[in-house]
mmCIF file of C-alpha atoms in Angstrom:
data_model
loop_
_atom_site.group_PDB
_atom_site.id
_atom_site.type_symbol
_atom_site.label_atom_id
_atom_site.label_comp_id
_atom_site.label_asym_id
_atom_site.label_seq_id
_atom_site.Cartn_x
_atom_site.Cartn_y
_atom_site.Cartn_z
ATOM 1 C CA UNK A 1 -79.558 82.043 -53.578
ATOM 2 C CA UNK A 2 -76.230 83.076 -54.543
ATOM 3 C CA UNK A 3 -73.478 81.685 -55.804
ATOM 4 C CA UNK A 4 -71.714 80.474 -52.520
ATOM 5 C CA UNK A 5 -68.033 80.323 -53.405
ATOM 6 C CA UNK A 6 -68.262 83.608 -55.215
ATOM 7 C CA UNK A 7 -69.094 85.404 -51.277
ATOM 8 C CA UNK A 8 -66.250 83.814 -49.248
ATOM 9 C CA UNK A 9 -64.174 84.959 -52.002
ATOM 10 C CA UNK A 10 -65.390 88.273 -52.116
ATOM 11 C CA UNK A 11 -64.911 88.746 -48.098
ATOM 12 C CA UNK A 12 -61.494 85.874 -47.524
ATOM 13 C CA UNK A 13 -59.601 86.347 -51.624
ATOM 14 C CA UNK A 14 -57.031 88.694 -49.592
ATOM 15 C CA UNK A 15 -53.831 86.823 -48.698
ATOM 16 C CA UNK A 16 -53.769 86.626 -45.133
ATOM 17 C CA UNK A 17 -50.366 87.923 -45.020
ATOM 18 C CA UNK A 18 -51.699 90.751 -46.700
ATOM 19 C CA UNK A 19 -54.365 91.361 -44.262
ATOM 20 C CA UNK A 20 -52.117 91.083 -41.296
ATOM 21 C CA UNK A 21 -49.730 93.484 -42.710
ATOM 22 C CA UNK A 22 -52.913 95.958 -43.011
ATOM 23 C CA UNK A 23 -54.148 95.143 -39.985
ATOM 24 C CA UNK A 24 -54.362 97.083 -36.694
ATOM 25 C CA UNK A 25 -50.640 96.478 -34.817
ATOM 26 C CA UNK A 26 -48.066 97.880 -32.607
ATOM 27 C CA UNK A 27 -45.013 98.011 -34.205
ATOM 28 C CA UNK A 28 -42.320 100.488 -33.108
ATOM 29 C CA UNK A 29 -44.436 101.808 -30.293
ATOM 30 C CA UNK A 30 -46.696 103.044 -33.268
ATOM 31 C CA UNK A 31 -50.400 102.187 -34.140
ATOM 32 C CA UNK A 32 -50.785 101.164 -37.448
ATOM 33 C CA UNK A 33 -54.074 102.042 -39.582
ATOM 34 C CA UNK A 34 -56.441 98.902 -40.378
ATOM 35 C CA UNK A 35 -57.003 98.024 -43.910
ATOM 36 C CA UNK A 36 -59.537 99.933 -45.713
ATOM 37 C CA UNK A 37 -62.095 98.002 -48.219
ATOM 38 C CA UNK A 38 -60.497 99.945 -50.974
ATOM 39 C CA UNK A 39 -57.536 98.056 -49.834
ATOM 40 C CA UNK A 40 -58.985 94.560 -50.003
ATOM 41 C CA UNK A 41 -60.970 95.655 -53.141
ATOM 42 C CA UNK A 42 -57.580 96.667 -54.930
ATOM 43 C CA UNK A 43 -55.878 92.698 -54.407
ATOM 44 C CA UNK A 44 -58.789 91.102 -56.100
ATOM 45 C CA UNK A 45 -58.378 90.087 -59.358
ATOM 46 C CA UNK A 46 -60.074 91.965 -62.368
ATOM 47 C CA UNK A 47 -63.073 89.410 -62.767
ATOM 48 C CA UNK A 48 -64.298 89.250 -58.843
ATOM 49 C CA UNK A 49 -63.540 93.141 -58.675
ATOM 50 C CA UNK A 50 -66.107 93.126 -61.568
ATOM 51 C CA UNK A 51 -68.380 90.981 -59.931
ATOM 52 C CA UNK A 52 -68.166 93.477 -56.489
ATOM 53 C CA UNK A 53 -68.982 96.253 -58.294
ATOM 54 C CA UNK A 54 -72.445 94.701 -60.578
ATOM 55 C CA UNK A 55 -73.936 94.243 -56.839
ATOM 56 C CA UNK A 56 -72.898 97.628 -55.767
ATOM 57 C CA UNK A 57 -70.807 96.458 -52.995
ATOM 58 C CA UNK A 58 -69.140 99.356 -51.707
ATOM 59 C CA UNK A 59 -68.005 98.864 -48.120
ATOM 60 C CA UNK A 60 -67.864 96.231 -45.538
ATOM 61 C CA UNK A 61 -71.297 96.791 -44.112
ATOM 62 C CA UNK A 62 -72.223 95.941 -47.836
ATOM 63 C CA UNK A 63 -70.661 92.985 -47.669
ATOM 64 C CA UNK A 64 -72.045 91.683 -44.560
ATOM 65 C CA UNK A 65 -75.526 93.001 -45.306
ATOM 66 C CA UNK A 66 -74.800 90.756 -49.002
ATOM 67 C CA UNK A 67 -74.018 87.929 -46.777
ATOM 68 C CA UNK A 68 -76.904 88.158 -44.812
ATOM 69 C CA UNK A 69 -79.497 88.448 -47.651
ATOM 70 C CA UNK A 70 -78.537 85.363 -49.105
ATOM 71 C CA UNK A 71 -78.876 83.263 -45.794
ATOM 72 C CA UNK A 72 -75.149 83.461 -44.369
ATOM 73 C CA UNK A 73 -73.283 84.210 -41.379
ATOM 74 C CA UNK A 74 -70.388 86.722 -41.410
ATOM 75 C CA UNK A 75 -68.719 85.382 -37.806
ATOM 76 C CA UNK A 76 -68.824 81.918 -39.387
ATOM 77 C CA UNK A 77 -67.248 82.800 -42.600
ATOM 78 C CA UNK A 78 -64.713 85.110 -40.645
ATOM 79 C CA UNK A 79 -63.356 81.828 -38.815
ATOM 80 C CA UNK A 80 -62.448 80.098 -42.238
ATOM 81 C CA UNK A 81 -58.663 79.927 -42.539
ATOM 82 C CA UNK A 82 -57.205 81.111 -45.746
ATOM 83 C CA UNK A 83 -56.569 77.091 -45.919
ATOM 84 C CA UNK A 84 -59.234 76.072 -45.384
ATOM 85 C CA UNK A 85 -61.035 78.748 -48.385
ATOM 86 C CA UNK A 86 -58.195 77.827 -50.213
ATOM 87 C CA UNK A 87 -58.641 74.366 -50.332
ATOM 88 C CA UNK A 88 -62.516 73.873 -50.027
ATOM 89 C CA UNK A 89 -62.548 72.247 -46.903
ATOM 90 C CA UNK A 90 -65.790 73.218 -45.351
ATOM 91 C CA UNK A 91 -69.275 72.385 -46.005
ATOM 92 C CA UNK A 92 -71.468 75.716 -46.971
ATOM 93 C CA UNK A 93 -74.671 74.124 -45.005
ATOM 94 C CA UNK A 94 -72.451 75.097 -41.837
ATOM 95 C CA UNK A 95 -71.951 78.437 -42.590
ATOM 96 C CA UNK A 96 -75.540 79.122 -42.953
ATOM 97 C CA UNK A 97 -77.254 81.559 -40.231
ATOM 98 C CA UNK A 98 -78.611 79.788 -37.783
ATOM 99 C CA UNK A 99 -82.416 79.117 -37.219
ATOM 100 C CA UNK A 100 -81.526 81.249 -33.721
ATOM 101 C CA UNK A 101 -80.890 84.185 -35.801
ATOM 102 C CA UNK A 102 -84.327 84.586 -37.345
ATOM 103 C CA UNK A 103 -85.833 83.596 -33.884
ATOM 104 C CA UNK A 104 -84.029 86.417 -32.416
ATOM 105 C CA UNK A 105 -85.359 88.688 -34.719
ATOM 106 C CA UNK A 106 -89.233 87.525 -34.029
ATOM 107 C CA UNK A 107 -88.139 88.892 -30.409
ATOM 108 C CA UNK A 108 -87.144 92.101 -31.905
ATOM 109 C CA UNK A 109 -90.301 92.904 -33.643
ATOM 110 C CA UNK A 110 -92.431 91.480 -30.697
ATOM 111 C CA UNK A 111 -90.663 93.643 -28.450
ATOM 112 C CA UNK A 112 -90.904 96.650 -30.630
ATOM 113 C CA UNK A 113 -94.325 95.895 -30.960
ATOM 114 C CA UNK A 114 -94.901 96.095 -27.173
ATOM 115 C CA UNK A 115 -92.802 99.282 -26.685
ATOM 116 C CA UNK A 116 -95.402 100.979 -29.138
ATOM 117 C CA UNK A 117 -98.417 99.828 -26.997
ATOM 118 C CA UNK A 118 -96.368 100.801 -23.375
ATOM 119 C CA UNK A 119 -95.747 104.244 -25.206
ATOM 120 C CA UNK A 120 -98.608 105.501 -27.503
ATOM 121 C CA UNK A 121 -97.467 109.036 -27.411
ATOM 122 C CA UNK A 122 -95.220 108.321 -29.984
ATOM 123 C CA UNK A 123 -96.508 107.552 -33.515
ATOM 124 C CA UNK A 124 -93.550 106.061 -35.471
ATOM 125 C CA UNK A 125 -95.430 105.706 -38.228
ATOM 126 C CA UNK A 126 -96.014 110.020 -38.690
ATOM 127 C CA UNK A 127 -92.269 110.010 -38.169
ATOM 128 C CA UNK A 128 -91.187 107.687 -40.827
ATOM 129 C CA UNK A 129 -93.479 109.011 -43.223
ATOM 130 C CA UNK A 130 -91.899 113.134 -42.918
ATOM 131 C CA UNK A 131 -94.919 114.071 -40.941
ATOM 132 C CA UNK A 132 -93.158 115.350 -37.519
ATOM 133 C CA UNK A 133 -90.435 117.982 -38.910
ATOM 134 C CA UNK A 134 -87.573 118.175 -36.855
ATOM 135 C CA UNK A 135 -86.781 120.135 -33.930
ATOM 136 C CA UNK A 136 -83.587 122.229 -35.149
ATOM 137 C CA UNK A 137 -84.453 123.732 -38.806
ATOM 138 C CA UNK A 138 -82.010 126.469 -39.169
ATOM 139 C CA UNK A 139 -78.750 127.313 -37.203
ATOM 140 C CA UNK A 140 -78.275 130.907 -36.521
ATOM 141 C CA UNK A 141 -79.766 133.496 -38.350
ATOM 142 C CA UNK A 142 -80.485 133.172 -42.346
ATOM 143 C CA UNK A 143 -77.942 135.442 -43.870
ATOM 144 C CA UNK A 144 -77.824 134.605 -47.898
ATOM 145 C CA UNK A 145 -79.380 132.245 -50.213
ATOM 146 C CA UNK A 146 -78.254 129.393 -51.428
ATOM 147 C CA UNK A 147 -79.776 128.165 -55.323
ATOM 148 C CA UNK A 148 -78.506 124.209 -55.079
ATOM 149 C CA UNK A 149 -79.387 121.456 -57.513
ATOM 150 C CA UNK A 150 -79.987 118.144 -56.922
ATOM 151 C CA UNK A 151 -79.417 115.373 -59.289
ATOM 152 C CA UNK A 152 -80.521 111.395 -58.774
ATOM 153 C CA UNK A 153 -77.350 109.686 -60.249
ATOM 154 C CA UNK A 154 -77.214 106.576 -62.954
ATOM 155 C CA UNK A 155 -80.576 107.083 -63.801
ATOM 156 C CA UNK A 156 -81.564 105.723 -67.337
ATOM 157 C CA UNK A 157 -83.023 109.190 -67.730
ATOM 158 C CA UNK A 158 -81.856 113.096 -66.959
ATOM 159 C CA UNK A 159 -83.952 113.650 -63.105
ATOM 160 C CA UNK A 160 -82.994 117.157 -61.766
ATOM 161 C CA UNK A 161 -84.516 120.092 -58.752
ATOM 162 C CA UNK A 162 -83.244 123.379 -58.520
ATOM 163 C CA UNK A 163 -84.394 124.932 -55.437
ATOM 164 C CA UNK A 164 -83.489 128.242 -53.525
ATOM 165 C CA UNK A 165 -83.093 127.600 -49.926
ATOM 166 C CA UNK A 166 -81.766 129.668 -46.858
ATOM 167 C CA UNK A 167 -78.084 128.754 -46.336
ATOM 168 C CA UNK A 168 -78.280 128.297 -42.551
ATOM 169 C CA UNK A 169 -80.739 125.428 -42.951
ATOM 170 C CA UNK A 170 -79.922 122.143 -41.190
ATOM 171 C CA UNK A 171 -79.207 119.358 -43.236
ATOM 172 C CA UNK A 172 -82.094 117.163 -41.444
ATOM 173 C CA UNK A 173 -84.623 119.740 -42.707
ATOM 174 C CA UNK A 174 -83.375 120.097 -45.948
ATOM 175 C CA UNK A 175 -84.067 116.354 -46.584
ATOM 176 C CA UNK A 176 -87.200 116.716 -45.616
ATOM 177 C CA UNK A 177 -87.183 119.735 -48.734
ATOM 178 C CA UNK A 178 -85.014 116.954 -51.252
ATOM 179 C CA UNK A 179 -87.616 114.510 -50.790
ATOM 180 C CA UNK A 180 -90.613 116.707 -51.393
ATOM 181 C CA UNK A 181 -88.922 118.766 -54.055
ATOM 182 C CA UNK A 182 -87.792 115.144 -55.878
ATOM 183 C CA UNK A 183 -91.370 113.110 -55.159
ATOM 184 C CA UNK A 184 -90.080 110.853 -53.031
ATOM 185 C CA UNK A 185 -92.677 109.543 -50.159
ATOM 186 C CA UNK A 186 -90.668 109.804 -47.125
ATOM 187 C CA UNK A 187 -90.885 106.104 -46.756
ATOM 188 C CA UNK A 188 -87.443 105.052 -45.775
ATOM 189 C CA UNK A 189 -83.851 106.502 -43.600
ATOM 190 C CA UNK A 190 -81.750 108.714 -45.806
ATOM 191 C CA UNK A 191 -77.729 110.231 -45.364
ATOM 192 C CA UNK A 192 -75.693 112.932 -46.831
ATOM 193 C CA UNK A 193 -72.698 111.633 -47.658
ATOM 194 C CA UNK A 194 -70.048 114.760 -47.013
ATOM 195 C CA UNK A 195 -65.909 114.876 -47.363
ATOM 196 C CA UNK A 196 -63.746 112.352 -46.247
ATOM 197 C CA UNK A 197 -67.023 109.861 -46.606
ATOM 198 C CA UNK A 198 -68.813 111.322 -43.214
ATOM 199 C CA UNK A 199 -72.228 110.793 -43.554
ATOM 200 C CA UNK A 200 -75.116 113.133 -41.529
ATOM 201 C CA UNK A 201 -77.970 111.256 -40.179
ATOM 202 C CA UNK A 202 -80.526 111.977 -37.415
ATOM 203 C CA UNK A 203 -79.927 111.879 -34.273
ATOM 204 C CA UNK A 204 -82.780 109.176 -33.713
ATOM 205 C CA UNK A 205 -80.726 107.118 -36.227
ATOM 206 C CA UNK A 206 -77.142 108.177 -34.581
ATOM 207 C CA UNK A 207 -78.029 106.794 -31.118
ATOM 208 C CA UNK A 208 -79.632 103.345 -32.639
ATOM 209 C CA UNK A 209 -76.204 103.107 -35.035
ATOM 210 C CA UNK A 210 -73.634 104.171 -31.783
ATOM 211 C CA UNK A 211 -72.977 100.775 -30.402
ATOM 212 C CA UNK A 212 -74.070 98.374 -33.456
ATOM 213 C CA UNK A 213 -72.039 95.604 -35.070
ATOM 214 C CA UNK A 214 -72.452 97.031 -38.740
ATOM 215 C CA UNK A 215 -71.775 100.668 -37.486
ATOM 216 C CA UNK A 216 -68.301 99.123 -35.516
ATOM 217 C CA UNK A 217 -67.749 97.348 -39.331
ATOM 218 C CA UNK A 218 -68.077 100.286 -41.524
ATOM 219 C CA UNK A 219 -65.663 102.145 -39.422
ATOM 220 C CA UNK A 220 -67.407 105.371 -41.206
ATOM 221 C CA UNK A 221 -67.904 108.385 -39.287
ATOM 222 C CA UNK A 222 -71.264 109.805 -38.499
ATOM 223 C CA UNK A 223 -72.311 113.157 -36.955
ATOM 224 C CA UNK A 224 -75.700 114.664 -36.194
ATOM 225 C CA UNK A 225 -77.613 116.219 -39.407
ATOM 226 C CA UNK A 226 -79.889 118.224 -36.862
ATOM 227 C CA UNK A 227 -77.191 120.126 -35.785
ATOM 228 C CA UNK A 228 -75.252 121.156 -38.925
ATOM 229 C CA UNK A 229 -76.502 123.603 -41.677
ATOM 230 C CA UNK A 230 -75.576 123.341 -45.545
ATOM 231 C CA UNK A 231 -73.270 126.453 -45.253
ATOM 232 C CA UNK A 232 -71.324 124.358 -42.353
ATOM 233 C CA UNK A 233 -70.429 121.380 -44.948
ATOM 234 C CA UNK A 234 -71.223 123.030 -48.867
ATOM 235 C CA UNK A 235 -69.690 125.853 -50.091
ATOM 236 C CA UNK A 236 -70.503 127.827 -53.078
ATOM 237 C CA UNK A 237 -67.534 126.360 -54.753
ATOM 238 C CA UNK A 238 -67.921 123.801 -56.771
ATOM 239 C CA UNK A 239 -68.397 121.432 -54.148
ATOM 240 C CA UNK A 240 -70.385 118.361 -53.934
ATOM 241 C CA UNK A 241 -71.913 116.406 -51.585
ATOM 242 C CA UNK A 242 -74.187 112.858 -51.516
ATOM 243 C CA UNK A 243 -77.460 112.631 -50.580
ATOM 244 C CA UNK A 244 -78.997 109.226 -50.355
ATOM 245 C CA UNK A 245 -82.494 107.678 -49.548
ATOM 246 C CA UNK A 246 -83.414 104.474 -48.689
ATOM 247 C CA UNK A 247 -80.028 101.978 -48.105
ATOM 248 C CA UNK A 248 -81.970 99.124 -49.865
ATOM 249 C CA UNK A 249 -82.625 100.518 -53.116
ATOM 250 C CA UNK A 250 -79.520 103.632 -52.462
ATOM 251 C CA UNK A 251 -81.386 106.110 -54.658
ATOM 252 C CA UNK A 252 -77.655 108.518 -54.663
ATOM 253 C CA UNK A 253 -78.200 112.219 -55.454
ATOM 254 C CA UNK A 254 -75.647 114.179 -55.916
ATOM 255 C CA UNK A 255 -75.786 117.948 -54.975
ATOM 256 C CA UNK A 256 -74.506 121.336 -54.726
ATOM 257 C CA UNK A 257 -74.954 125.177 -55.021
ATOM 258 C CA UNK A 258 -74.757 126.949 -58.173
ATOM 259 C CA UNK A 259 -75.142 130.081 -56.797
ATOM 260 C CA UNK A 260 -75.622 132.129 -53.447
ATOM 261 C CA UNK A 261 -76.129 135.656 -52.278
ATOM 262 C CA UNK A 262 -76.512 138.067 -49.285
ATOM 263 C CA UNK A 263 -80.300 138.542 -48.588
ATOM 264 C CA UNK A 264 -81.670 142.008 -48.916
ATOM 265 C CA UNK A 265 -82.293 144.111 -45.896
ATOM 266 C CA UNK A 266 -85.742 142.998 -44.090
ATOM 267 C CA UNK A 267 -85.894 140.496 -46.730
ATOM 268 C CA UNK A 268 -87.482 136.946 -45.676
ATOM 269 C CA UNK A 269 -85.837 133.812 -46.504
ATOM 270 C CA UNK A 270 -87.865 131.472 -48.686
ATOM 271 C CA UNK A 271 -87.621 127.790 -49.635
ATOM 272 C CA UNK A 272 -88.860 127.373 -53.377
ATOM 273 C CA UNK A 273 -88.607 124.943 -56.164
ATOM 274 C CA UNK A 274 -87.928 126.681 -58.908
ATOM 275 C CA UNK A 275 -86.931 124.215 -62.215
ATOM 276 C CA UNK A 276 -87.147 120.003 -62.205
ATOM 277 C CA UNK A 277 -86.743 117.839 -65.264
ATOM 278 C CA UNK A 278 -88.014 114.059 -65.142
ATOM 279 C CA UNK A 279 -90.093 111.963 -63.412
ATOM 280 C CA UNK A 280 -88.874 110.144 -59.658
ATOM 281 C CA UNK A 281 -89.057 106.719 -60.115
ATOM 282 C CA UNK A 282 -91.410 104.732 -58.043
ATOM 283 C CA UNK A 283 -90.770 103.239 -54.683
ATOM 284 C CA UNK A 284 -89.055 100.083 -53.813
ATOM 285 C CA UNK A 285 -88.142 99.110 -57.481
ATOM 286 C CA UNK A 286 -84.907 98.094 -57.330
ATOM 287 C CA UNK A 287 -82.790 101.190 -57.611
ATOM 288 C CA UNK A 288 -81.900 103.463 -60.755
ATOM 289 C CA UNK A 289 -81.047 99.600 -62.194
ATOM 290 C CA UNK A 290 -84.577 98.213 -61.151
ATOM 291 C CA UNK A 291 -86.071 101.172 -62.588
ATOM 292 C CA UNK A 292 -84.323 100.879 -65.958
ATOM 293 C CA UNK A 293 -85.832 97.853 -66.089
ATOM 294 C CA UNK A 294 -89.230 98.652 -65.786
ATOM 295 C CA UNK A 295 -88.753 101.470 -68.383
ATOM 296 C CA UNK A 296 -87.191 99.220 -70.632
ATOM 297 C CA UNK A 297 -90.616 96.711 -70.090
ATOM 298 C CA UNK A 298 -92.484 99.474 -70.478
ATOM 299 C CA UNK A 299 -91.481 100.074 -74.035
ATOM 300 C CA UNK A 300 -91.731 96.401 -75.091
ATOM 301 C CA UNK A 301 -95.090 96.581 -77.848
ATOM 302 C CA UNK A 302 -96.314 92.916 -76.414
ATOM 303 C CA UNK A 303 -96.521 92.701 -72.929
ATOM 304 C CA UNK A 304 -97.523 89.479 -71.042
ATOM 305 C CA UNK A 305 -100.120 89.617 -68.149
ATOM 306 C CA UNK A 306 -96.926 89.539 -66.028
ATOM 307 C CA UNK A 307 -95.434 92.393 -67.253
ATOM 308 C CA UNK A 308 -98.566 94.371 -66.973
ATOM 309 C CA UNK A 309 -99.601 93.303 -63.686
ATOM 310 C CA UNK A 310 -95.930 95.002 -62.883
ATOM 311 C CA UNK A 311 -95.892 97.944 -64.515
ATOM 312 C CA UNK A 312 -99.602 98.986 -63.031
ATOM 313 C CA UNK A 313 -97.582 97.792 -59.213
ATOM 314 C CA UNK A 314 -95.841 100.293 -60.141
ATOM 315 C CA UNK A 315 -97.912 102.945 -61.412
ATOM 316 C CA UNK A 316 -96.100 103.138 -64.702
ATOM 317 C CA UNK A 317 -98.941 103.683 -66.824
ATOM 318 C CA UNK A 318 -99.158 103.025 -70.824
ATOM 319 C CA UNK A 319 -97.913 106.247 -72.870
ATOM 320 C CA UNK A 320 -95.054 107.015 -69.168
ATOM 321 C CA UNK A 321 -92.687 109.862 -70.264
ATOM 322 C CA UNK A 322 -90.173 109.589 -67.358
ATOM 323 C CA UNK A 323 -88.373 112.607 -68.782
ATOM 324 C CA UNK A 324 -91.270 114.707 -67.831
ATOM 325 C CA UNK A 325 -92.728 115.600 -64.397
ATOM 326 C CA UNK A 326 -95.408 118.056 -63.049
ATOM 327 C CA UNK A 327 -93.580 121.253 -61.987
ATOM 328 C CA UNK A 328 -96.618 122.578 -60.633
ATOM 329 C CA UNK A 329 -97.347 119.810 -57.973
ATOM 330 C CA UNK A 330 -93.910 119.373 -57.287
ATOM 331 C CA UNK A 331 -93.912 123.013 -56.389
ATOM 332 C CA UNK A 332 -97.375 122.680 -54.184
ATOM 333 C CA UNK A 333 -95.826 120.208 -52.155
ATOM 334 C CA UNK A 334 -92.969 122.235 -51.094
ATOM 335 C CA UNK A 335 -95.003 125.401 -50.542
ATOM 336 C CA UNK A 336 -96.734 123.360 -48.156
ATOM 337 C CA UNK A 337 -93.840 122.214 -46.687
ATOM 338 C CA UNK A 338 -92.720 125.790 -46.230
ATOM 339 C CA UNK A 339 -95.772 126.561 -44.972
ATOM 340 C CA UNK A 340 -95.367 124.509 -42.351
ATOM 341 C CA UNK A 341 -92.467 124.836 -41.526
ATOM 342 C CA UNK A 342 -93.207 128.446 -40.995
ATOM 343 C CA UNK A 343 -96.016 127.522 -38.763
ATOM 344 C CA UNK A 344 -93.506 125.938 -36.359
ATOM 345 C CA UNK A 345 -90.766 128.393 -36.505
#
């Protein structure tokens, strides 16, 4: 559990005058713009600033989604007065969710669990795991190349793909290329994260997030990744653009093209992974900090039956160079991806 005092005063430290001054008002027959987390980030004093940033708190929906990993309610912290924060004057056993709120979520996954028996068609399972490639691959028709790297930020070690792909590919497909060309199992959601902080997502994920409390929180704008191509958002340039897979442990990639050019006549378009350095980290570890961790356990010379027992969870084996990686599988996989993908075209 966390500390409890350290939460309401990441989410209530804000003066309230401050807040109201930020807020959403009519003044002058004008709207004014609400206040932005980097607003409420920028009044808090050095140390809790410090202490935002070590759990990669990054947004409101972070926040919330903090709140409710460690057992608490965001409405019932929301109704503290700066007063009452101020001054201590509630009882943290009151501002813990509700035994409702896990009830409600038993519903959930009963109900989900009776959709997938009314409606057998549909395999959720294929879909989460990349097997069903989507519907819209490429928008238009492929006119030049692009040669893009991508690059898994804050890792303890260098992790790199370069890849050639057509520019006109949609940004849905080329995840499904990212993930393959990086090692990743297609086990979780991923975003690109573009300019101005709008994120691409699919539009399975778009019509679950429309009318959702956490979506209405982050205030961020989100736009269909099967209908918009790399060329459409990345330019040749020296532009960048995120690319992150699964929220929990928010592997963040960073990527761009280093190069492009004009396709020869009746030349065909290919998707190829050309250069990689390092190894992708395992699954579910904890992020680029989780996996530091393991590396650094891995080098310890006495290990206890705990530590070992951990390291084989996660496949880390005695003698692990994460700096290396097998080009040559890497490359299999996404020549059967293209394959594929080829097969449905």
């Amino acid at each position: 559990m966390c500390n409890f005092a350290a939460v309401i005063t990441l989410n209530n430290y804000t003066p309230m005058a401050k807040i109201k001054k930020l807020n959403p008002s009519i003044k002058n027959g004008k709207q004014k713009e609400p206040f932005s987390f980097d607003d409420v980030l920028a009044s808090l004093p050095d140390d809790v600033r410090k202490e935002v940033e070590k759990h990669g708190i990054k947004s409101f929906v972070d926040i919330i989604g903090f709140m409710l990993m460690n057992g608490l309610d965001p409405l019932k912290i929301m109704e503290l007065s700066e007063e009452q924060i101020k001054n201590g004057d509630f009882k943290p056993e009151d501002l813990m969710l509700d035994d409702e709120f896990y009830e409600d979520l038993e519903d959930d996954d009963e109900e989900e669990d009776d959709e997938d028996e009314d409606n057998p068609g549909f395999d959720y399972e294929s879909y989460l795991l990349g097997l069903e490639l989507p519907k819209h691959k490429f928008i238009g028709k492929s006119k030049r190349e692009y040669l893009i790297r991508i690059k898994l930020n804050n890792s303890p070690v260098s992790i790199w793909r370069e890849l050639v792909v057509p520019s006109n590919i949609t940004l849905e497909l080329l995840a499904f290329v990212l993930l393959d060309a990086m090692g990743w199992k297609h086990e979780h959601l991923y975003q690109f994260i573009g300019k101005n902080n709008v994120c691409y997502v699919n539009s399975r994920e778009l019509k679950e997030n429309a009318n959702s409390f956490m979506a209405f929180m982050s205030r961020v704008q989100k736009k269909n990744s099967e209908k918009t191509s790399l060329e459409m958002v990345l330019q040749p340039k020296g532009e960048r653009m995120k690319f992150e897979y699964d929220y929990g442990d928010s592997w963040t990639h960073d990527l761009w093209v280093k190069s492009s050019r004009d396709y020869a006549p009746n030349e065909e378009p290919v998707i190829k992974l050309l250069k990689a350095q390092g190894e992708c980290p395992p699954e579910d570890c904890g992020g680029v900090w989780g996996y530091a961790n393991l590396l650094e356990l891995n080098k310890k010379k006495r290990k206890t039956a705990e530590d070992k027992e951990r390291l084989e969870w996660y496949d880390i084996p005695n003698g692990f160079d994460p700096e290396a990686c097998d080009l040559e599988w890497l490359q299999d996989d996404v020549e059967g991806l293209w394959m594929k993908i080829q097969e449905e075209m």
